[in-house]
Tab-separated table of C-alpha atoms in Angstrom:
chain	number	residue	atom	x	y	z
A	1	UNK	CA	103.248	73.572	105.970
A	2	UNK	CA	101.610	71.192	108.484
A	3	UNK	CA	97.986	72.628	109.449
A	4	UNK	CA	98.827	74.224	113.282
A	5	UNK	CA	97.565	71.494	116.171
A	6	UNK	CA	94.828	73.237	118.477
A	7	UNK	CA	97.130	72.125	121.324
A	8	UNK	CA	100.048	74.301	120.231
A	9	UNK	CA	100.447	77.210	122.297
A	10	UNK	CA	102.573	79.652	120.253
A	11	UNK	CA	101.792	78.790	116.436
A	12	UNK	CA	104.457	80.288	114.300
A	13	UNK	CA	106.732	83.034	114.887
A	14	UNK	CA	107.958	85.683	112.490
A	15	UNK	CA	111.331	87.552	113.527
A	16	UNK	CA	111.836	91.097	111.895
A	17	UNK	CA	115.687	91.891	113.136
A	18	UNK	CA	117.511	94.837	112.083
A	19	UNK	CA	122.103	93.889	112.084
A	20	UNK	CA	124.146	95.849	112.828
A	21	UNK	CA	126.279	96.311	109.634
A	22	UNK	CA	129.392	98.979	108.486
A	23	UNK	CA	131.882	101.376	110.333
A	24	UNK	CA	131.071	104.571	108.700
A	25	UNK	CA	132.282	107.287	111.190
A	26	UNK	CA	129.392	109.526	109.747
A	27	UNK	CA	126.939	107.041	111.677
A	28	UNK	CA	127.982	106.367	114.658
A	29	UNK	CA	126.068	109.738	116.253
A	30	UNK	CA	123.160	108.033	115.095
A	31	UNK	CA	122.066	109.846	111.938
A	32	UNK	CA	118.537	109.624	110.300
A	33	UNK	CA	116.688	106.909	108.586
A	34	UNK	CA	117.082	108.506	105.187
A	35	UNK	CA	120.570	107.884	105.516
A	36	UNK	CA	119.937	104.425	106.423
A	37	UNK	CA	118.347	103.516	103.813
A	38	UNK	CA	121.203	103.628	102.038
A	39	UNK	CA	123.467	101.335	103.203
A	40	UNK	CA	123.752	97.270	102.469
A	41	UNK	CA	120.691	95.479	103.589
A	42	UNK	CA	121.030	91.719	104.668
A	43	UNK	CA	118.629	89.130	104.929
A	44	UNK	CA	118.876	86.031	106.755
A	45	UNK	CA	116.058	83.497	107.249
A	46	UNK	CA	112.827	86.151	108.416
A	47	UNK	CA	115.235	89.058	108.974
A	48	UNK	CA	115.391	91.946	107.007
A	49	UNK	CA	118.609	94.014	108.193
A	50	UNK	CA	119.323	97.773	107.899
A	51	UNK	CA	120.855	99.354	110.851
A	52	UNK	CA	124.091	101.793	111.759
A	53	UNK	CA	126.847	100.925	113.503
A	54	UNK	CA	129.363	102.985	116.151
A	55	UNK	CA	129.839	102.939	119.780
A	56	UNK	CA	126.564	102.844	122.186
A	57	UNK	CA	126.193	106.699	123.390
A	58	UNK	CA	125.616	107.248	126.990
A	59	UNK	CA	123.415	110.032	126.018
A	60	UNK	CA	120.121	110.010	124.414
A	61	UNK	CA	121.749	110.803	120.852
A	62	UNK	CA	122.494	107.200	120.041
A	63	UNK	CA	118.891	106.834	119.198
A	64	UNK	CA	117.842	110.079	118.071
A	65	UNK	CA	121.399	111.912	116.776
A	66	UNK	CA	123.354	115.305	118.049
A	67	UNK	CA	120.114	117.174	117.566
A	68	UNK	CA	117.794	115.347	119.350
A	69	UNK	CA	115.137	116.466	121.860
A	70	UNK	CA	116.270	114.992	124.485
A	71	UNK	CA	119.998	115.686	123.888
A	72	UNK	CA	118.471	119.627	124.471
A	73	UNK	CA	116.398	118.966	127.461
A	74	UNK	CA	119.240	116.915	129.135
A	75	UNK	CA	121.228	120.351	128.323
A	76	UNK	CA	124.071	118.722	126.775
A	77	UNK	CA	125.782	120.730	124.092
A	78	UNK	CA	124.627	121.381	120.164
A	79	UNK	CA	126.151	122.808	117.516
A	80	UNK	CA	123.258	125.503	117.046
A	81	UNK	CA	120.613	126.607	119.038
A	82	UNK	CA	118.209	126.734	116.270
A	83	UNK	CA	115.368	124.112	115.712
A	84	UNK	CA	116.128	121.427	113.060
A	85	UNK	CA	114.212	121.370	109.906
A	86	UNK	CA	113.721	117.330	110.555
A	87	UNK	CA	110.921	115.515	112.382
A	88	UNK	CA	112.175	114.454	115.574
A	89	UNK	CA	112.108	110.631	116.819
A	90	UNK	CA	110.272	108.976	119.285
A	91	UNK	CA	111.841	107.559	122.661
A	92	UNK	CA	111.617	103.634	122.757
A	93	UNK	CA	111.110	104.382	126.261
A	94	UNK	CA	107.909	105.343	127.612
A	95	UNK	CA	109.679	107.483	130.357
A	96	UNK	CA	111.463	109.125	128.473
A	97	UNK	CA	108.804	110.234	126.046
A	98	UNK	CA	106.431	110.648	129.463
A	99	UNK	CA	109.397	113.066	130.325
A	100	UNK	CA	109.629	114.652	127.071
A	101	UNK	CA	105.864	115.399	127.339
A	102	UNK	CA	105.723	117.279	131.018
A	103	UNK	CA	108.996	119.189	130.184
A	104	UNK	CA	109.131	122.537	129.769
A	105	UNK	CA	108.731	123.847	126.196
A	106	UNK	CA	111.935	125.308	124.936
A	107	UNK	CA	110.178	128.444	123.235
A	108	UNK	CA	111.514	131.281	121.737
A	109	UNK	CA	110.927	134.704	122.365
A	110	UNK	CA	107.879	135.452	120.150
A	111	UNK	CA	106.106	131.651	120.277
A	112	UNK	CA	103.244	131.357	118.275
A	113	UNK	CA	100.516	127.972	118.552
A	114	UNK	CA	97.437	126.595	116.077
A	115	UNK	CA	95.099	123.569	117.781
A	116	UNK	CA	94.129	122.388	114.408
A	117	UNK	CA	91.228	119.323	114.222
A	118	UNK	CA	91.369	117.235	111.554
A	119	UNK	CA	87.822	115.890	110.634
A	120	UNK	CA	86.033	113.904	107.536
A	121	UNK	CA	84.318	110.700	106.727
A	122	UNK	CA	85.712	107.430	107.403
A	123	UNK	CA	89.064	106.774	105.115
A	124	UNK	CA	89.075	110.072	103.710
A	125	UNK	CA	93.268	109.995	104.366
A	126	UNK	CA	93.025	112.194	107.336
A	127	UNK	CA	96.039	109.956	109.193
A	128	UNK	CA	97.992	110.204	105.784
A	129	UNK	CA	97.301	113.796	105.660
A	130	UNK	CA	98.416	114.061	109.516
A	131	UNK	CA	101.887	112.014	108.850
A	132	UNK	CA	102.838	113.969	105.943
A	133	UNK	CA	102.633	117.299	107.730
A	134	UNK	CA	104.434	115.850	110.415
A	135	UNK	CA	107.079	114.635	108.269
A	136	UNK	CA	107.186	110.994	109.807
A	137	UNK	CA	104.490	108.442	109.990
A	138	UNK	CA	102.935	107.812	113.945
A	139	UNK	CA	99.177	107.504	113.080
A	140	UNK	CA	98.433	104.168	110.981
A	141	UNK	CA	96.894	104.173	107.858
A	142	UNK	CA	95.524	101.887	106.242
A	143	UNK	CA	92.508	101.240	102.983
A	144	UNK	CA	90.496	99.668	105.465
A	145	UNK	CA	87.690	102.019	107.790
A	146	UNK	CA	88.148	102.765	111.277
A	147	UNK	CA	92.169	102.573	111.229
A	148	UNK	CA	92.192	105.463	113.426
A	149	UNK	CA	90.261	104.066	116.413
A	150	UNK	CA	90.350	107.158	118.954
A	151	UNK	CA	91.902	110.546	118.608
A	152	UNK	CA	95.676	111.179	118.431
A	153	UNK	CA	98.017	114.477	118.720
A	154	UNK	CA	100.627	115.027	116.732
A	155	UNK	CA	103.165	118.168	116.895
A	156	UNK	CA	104.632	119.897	114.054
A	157	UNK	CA	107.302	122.250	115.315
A	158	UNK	CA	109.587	125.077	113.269
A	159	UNK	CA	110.917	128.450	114.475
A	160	UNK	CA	108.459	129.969	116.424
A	161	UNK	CA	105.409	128.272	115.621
A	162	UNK	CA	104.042	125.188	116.615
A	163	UNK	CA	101.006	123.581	115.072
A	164	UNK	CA	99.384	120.426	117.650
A	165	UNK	CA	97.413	118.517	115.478
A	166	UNK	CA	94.462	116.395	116.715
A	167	UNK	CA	94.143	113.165	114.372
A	168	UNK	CA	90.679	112.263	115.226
A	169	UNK	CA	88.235	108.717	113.725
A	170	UNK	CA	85.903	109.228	111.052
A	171	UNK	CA	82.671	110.949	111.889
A	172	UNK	CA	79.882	108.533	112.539
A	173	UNK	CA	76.580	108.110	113.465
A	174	UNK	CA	75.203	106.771	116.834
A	175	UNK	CA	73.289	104.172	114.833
A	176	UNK	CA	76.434	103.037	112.649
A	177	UNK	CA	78.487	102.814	116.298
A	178	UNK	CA	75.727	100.575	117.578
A	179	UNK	CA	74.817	98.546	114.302
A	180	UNK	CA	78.503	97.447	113.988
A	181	UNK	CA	79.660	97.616	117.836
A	182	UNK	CA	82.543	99.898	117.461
A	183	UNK	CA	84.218	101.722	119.888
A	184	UNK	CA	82.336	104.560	121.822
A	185	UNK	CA	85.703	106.492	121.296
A	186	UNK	CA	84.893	105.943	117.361
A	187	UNK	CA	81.749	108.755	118.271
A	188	UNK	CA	82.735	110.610	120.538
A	189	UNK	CA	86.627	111.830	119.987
A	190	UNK	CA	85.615	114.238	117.071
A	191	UNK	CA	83.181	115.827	118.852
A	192	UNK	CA	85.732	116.530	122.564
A	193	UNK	CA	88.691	117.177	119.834
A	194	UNK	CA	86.349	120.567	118.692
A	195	UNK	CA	86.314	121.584	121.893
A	196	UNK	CA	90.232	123.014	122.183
A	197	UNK	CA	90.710	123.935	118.334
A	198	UNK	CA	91.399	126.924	117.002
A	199	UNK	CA	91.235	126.134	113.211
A	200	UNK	CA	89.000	122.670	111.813
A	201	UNK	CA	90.617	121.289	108.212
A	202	UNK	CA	87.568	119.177	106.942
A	203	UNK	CA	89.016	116.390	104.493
A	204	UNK	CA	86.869	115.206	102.076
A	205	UNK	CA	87.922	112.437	99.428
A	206	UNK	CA	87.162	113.264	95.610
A	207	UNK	CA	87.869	110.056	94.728
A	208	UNK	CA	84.588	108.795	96.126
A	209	UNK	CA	82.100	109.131	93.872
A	210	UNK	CA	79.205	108.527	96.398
A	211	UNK	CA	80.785	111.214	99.218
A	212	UNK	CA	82.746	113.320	96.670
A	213	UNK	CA	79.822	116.118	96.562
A	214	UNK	CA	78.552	116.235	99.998
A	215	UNK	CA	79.192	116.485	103.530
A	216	UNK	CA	77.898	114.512	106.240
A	217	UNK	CA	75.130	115.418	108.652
A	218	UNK	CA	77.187	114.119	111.132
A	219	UNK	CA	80.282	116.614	109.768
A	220	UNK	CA	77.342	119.192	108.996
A	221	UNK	CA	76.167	119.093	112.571
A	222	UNK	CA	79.526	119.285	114.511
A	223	UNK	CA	80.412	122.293	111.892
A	224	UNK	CA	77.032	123.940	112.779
A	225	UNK	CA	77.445	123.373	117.379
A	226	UNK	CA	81.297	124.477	116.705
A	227	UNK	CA	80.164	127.456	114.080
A	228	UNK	CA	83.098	129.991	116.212
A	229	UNK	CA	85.501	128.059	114.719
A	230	UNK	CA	87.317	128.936	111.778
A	231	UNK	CA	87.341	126.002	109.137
A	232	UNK	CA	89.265	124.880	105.748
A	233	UNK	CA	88.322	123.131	103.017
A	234	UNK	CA	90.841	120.762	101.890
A	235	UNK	CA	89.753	118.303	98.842
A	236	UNK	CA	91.973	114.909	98.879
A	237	UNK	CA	92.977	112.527	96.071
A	238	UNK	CA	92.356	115.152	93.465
A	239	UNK	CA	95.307	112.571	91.542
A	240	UNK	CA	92.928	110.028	91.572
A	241	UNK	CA	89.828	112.144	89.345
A	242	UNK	CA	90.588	111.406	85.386
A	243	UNK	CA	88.478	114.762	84.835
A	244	UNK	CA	89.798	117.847	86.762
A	245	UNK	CA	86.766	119.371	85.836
A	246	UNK	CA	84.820	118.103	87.675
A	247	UNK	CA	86.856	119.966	91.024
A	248	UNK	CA	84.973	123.009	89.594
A	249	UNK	CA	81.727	121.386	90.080
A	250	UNK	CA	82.732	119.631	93.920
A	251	UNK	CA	83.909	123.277	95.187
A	252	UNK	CA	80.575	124.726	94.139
A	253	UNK	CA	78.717	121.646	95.898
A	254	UNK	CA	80.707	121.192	98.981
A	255	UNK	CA	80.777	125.077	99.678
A	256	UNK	CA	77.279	125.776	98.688
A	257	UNK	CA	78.896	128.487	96.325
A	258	UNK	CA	80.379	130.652	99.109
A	259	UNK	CA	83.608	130.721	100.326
A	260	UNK	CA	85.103	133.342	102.912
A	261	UNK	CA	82.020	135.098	102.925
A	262	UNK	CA	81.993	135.705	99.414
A	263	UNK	CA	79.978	134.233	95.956
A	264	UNK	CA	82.014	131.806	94.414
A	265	UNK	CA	83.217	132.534	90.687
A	266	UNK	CA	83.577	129.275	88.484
A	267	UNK	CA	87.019	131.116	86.650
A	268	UNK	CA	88.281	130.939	90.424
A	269	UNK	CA	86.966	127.721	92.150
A	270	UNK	CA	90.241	125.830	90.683
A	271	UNK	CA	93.710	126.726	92.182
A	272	UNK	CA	96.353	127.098	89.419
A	273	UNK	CA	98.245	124.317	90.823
A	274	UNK	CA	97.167	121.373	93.268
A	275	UNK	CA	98.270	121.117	96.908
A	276	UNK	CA	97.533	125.387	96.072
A	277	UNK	CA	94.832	127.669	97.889
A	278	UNK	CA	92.416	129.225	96.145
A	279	UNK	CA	92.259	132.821	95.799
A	280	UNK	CA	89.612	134.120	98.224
A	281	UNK	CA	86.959	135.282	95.693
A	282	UNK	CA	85.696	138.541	94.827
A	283	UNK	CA	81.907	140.026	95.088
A	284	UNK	CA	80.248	138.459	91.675
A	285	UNK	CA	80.568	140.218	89.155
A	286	UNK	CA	77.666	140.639	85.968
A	287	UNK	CA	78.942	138.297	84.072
A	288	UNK	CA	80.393	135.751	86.172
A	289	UNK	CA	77.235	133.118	87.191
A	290	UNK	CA	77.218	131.429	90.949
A	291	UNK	CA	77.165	128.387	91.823
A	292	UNK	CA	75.613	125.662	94.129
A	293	UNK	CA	72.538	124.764	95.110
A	294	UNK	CA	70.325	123.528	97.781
A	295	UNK	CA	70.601	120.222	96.247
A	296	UNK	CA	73.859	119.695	97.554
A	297	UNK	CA	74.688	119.447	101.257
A	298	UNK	CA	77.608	121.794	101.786
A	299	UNK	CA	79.503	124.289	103.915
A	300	UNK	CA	79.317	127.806	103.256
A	301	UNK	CA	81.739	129.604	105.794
A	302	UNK	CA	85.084	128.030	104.978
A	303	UNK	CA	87.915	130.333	105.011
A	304	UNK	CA	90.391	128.670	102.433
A	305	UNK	CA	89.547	125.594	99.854
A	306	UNK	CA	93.067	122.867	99.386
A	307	UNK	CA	93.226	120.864	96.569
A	308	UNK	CA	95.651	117.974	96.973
A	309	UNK	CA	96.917	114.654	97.384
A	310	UNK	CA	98.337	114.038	100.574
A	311	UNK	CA	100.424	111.547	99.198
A	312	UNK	CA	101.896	114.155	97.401
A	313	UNK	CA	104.759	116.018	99.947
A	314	UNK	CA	105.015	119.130	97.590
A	315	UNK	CA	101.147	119.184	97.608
A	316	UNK	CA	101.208	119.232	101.598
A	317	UNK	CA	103.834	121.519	102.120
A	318	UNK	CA	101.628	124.571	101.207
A	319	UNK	CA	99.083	123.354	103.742
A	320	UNK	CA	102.118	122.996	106.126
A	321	UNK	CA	103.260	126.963	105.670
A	322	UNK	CA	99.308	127.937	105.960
A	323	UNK	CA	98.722	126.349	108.996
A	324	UNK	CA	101.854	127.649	110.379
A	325	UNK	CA	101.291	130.971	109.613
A	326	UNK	CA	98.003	130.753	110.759
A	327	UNK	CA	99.619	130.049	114.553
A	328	UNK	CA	98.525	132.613	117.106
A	329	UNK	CA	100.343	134.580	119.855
A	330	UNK	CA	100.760	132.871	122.694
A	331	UNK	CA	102.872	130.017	124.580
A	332	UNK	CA	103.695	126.646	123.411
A	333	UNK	CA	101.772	123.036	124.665
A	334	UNK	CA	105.452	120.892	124.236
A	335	UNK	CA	109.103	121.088	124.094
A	336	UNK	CA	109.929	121.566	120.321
A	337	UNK	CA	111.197	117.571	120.279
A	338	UNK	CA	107.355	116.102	121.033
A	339	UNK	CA	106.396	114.355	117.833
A	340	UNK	CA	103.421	113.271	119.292
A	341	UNK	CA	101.613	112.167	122.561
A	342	UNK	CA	101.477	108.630	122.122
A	343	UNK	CA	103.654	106.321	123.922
A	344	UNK	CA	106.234	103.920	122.139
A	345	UNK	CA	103.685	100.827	122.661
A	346	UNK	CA	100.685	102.434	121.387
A	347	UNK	CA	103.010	103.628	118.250
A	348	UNK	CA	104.108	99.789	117.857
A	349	UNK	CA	100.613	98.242	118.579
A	350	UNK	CA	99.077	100.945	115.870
A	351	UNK	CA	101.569	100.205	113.208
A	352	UNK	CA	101.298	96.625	113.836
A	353	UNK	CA	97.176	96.726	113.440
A	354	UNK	CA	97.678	98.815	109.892
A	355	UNK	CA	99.745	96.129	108.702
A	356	UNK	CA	97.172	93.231	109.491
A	357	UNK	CA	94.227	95.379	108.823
A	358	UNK	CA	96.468	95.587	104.963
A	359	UNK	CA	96.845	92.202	104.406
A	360	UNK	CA	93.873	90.157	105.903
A	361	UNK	CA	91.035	90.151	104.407
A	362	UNK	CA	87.532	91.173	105.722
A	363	UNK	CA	86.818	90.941	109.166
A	364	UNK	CA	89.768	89.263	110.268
A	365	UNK	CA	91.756	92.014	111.422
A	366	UNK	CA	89.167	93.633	113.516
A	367	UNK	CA	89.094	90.533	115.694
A	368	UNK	CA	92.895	90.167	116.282
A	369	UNK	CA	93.690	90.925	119.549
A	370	UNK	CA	97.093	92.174	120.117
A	371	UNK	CA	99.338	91.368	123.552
A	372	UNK	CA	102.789	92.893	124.270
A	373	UNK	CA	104.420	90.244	126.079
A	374	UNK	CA	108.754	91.882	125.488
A	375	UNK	CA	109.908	95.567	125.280
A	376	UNK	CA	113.032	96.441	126.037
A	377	UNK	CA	116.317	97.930	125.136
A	378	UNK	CA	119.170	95.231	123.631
A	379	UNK	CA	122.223	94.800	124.092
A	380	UNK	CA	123.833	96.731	121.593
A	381	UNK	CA	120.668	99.003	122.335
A	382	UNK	CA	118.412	97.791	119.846
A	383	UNK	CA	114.538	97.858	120.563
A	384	UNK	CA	113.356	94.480	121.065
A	385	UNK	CA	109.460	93.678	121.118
A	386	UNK	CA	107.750	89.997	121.062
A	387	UNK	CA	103.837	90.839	120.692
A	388	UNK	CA	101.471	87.986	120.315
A	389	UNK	CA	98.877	88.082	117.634
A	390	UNK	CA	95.458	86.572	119.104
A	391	UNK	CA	92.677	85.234	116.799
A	392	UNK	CA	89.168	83.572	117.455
A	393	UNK	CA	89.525	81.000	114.883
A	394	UNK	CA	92.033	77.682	113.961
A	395	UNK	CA	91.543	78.807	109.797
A	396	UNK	CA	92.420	82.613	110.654
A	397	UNK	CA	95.406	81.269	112.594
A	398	UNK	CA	96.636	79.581	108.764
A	399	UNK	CA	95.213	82.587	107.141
A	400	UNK	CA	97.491	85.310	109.455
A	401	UNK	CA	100.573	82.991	108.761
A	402	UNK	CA	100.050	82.356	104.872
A	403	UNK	CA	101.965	79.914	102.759
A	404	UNK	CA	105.281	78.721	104.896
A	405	UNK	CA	104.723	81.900	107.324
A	406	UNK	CA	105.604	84.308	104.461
A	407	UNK	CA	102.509	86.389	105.667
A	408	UNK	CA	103.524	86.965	109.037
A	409	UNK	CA	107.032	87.323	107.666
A	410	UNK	CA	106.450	90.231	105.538
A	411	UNK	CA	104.300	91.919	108.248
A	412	UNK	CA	106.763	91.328	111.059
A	413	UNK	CA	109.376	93.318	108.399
A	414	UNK	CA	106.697	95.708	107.345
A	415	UNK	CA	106.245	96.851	111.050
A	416	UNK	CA	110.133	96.841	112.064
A	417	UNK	CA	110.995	99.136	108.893
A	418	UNK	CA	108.421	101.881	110.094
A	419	UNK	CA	109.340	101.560	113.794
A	420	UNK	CA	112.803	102.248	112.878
A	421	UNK	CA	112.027	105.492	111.566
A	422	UNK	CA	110.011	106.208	114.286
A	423	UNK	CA	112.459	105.660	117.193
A	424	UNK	CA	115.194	106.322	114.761
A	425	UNK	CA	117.338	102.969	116.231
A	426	UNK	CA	117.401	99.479	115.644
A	427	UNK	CA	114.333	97.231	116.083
A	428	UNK	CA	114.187	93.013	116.312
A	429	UNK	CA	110.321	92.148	116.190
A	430	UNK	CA	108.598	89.156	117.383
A	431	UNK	CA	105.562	88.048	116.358
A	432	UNK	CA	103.342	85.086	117.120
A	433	UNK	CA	99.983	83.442	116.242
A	434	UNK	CA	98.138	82.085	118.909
A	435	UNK	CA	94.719	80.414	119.089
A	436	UNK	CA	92.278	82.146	121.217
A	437	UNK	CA	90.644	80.139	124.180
């Protein structure tokens, strides 16, 4: 491939287009993407096809199916009244979803609701974490720091509870925000996030040797102003540690040998099973010896310790049923069909950063700047989005497009498969590479 001419306004383009493909009856209400994923996938040129087919719906259930939120709030009729067991979709339209959000709540007779904040170092998998207890992934993720780049709600929603999680950055420090010139929102969001919460899950990856056995002063210090507050424990990428043992050794630390108000016994630091609580322990008994130290910078007033991997969905589906059953009396924040409070174009433009922030290396991807310049609704009412990608220099440009635009290929595909099973309908992405002036 030619090098790209500094007079060339658009560079390259990458097209990730979903076809319409099949007749099956079962899919033309517009069924979910794990049902989609089975069916013939075509590709043609930089298209990667996987879509249903049936007659466009005048309702909102062409994009989300007969149970979909908005189906309910436009009162049109369902075959039970009961909430579905599946994540809901997101509205390619940011009206509707602005709708969605101001309507309502449909709540039951006995609602119960949990504000639960999120917090931990930089890359500790809270956004993983968050996507896998919602049960579909709206907060991007990525190996990289600073993915997250201000806080997010999500909204977990089933029978009478409803859990609003707050997806918030990594915990910084003032001097680290300064040094590096990130985002005031990078500092501040944990700390407004504490503010509303009811329960605070701190995160902590085992898997890094240099964090695994401590908790920040800046985590220490917003655990200390926010002390009212109850707080988990939950320890993430336990799959990644070659010696389990050493969990025995991490509770102790990052607990400073007390959890729920009570001595810690080594026989009961480890749950029997991970993705498991452990057993709130009993007073100490003669022959059992306690643990931690001052040497260690931990917690002591966590309620509940997780051991997991929230990569794992078995793992996080005992989290899930805690935190549900830890939901309170009172009324519900959304209608039970809110996923979360982000608008389509901040879903699109997240996804879309994850995927660059994956496959450039360094700096690069922190200095792409992103510009929506097409979204709307298709024809055949597929979403279609042309978003130009915006870099400071003529060898990023070559870098971002790779070897006969396979690069910007696979990330314009990469980005329409997860946006399809986040607004549950078919998605053509644009993408192009433009030189900064």
């Amino acid at each position: 491939m030619a090098a790209p001419s500094r007079r060339a306004a658009t560079l390259f383009w990458a097209v990730s287009g979903v076809r319409q493909l099949g007749t099956n009856a079962a899919r033309e209400r517009g069924v979910r993407l794990s049902s989609l994923f089975d069916c013939q996938r075509r590709c043609v040129s930089c298209f990667a096809g996987a879509a249903f087919s049936g007659p466009r719906l005048s309702s909102a259930s062409r994009r989300y199916g007969q149970s979909s939120a908005l189906d309910r709030f436009l009162g049109l009729s369902q075959p039970d009244s009961s909430l579905t067991s599946h994540p809901p979709g997101v509205s390619m339209h940011r009206d509707e979803q602005d709708l969605l959000l101001v309507h309502h709540p449909n709540m039951p007779e006995n609602p119960r609701v949990l504000r639960v904040v999120i917090l931990g170092a930089p890359n500790a998998g809270k956004s993983t974490l968050s996507n896998q207890l919602l049960g579909r992934k709206v907060f991007p993720v990525s190996k990289k720091v600073h993915t997250t780049r201000c806080q997010a709600l999500g909204v977990i929603t089933e029978k009478e509870a409803q859990v609003i999680l707050l997806d918030t950055p990594g915990l910084i420090s003032p001097v680290k925000q300064k040094r590096h010139h990130l985002e005031l929102s990078l500092l501040e969001d944990p700390w407004k996030s504490m503010e509303s919460a009811d329960l605070v899950v701190v995160l902590v990856d085992v898997s890094d040797k240099w964090t695994q056995n401590q908790l920040s002063p800046q985590l220490l210090q917003c655990l200390t102003q926010f002390s009212q507050i109850p707080s988990i424990l939950v320890m993430n990428k336990v799959d990644c540690l070659k010696q389990k043992s050493i969990l025995l050794e991490l509770t102790a630390a990052l607990t400073k040998g007390v959890v729920n108000g009570k001595k810690l016994k080594m026989r009961q630091a480890l749950p029997s099973q991970p993705g498991t609580p452990c057993p709130s322990p009993a007073a100490e008994g003669p022959k059992t010896q306690s643990v931690g130290g001052p040497q260690r910078i931990g917690w002591p007033h966590f309620q509940e310790i997780f051991m997991l991997s929230a990569l794992s969905q078995e793992d996080v589906k005992t989290l899930k049923q805690y935190l549900l059953a830890q939901a309170r009396p009172g009324p519900w924040e959304f209608h039970s069909g809110v996923l979360t409070s982000q608008t389509p174009e901040e879903i699109c433009a997240n996804i879309i950063r994850e995927k660059l922030l994956e496959h450039l290396p360094q700096e690069i991807p922190y200095s792409v700047q992103q510009r929506t310049v097409m979204w709307e609704e298709g024809p055949s009412g597929e979403l279609v989005i042309e978003q130009k990608l915006l870099v400071l220099k003529e060898s990023h440009v070559r870098i971002l497009i790779g070897p006969k635009g396979r690069l910007i290929s696979q990330i314009a595909q990469e980005v329409g498969r997860d946006l399809m099973d986040i607004f549950l309908c078919d998605v053509q992405l644009r993408l192009s590479v433009k030189l900064l002036r």
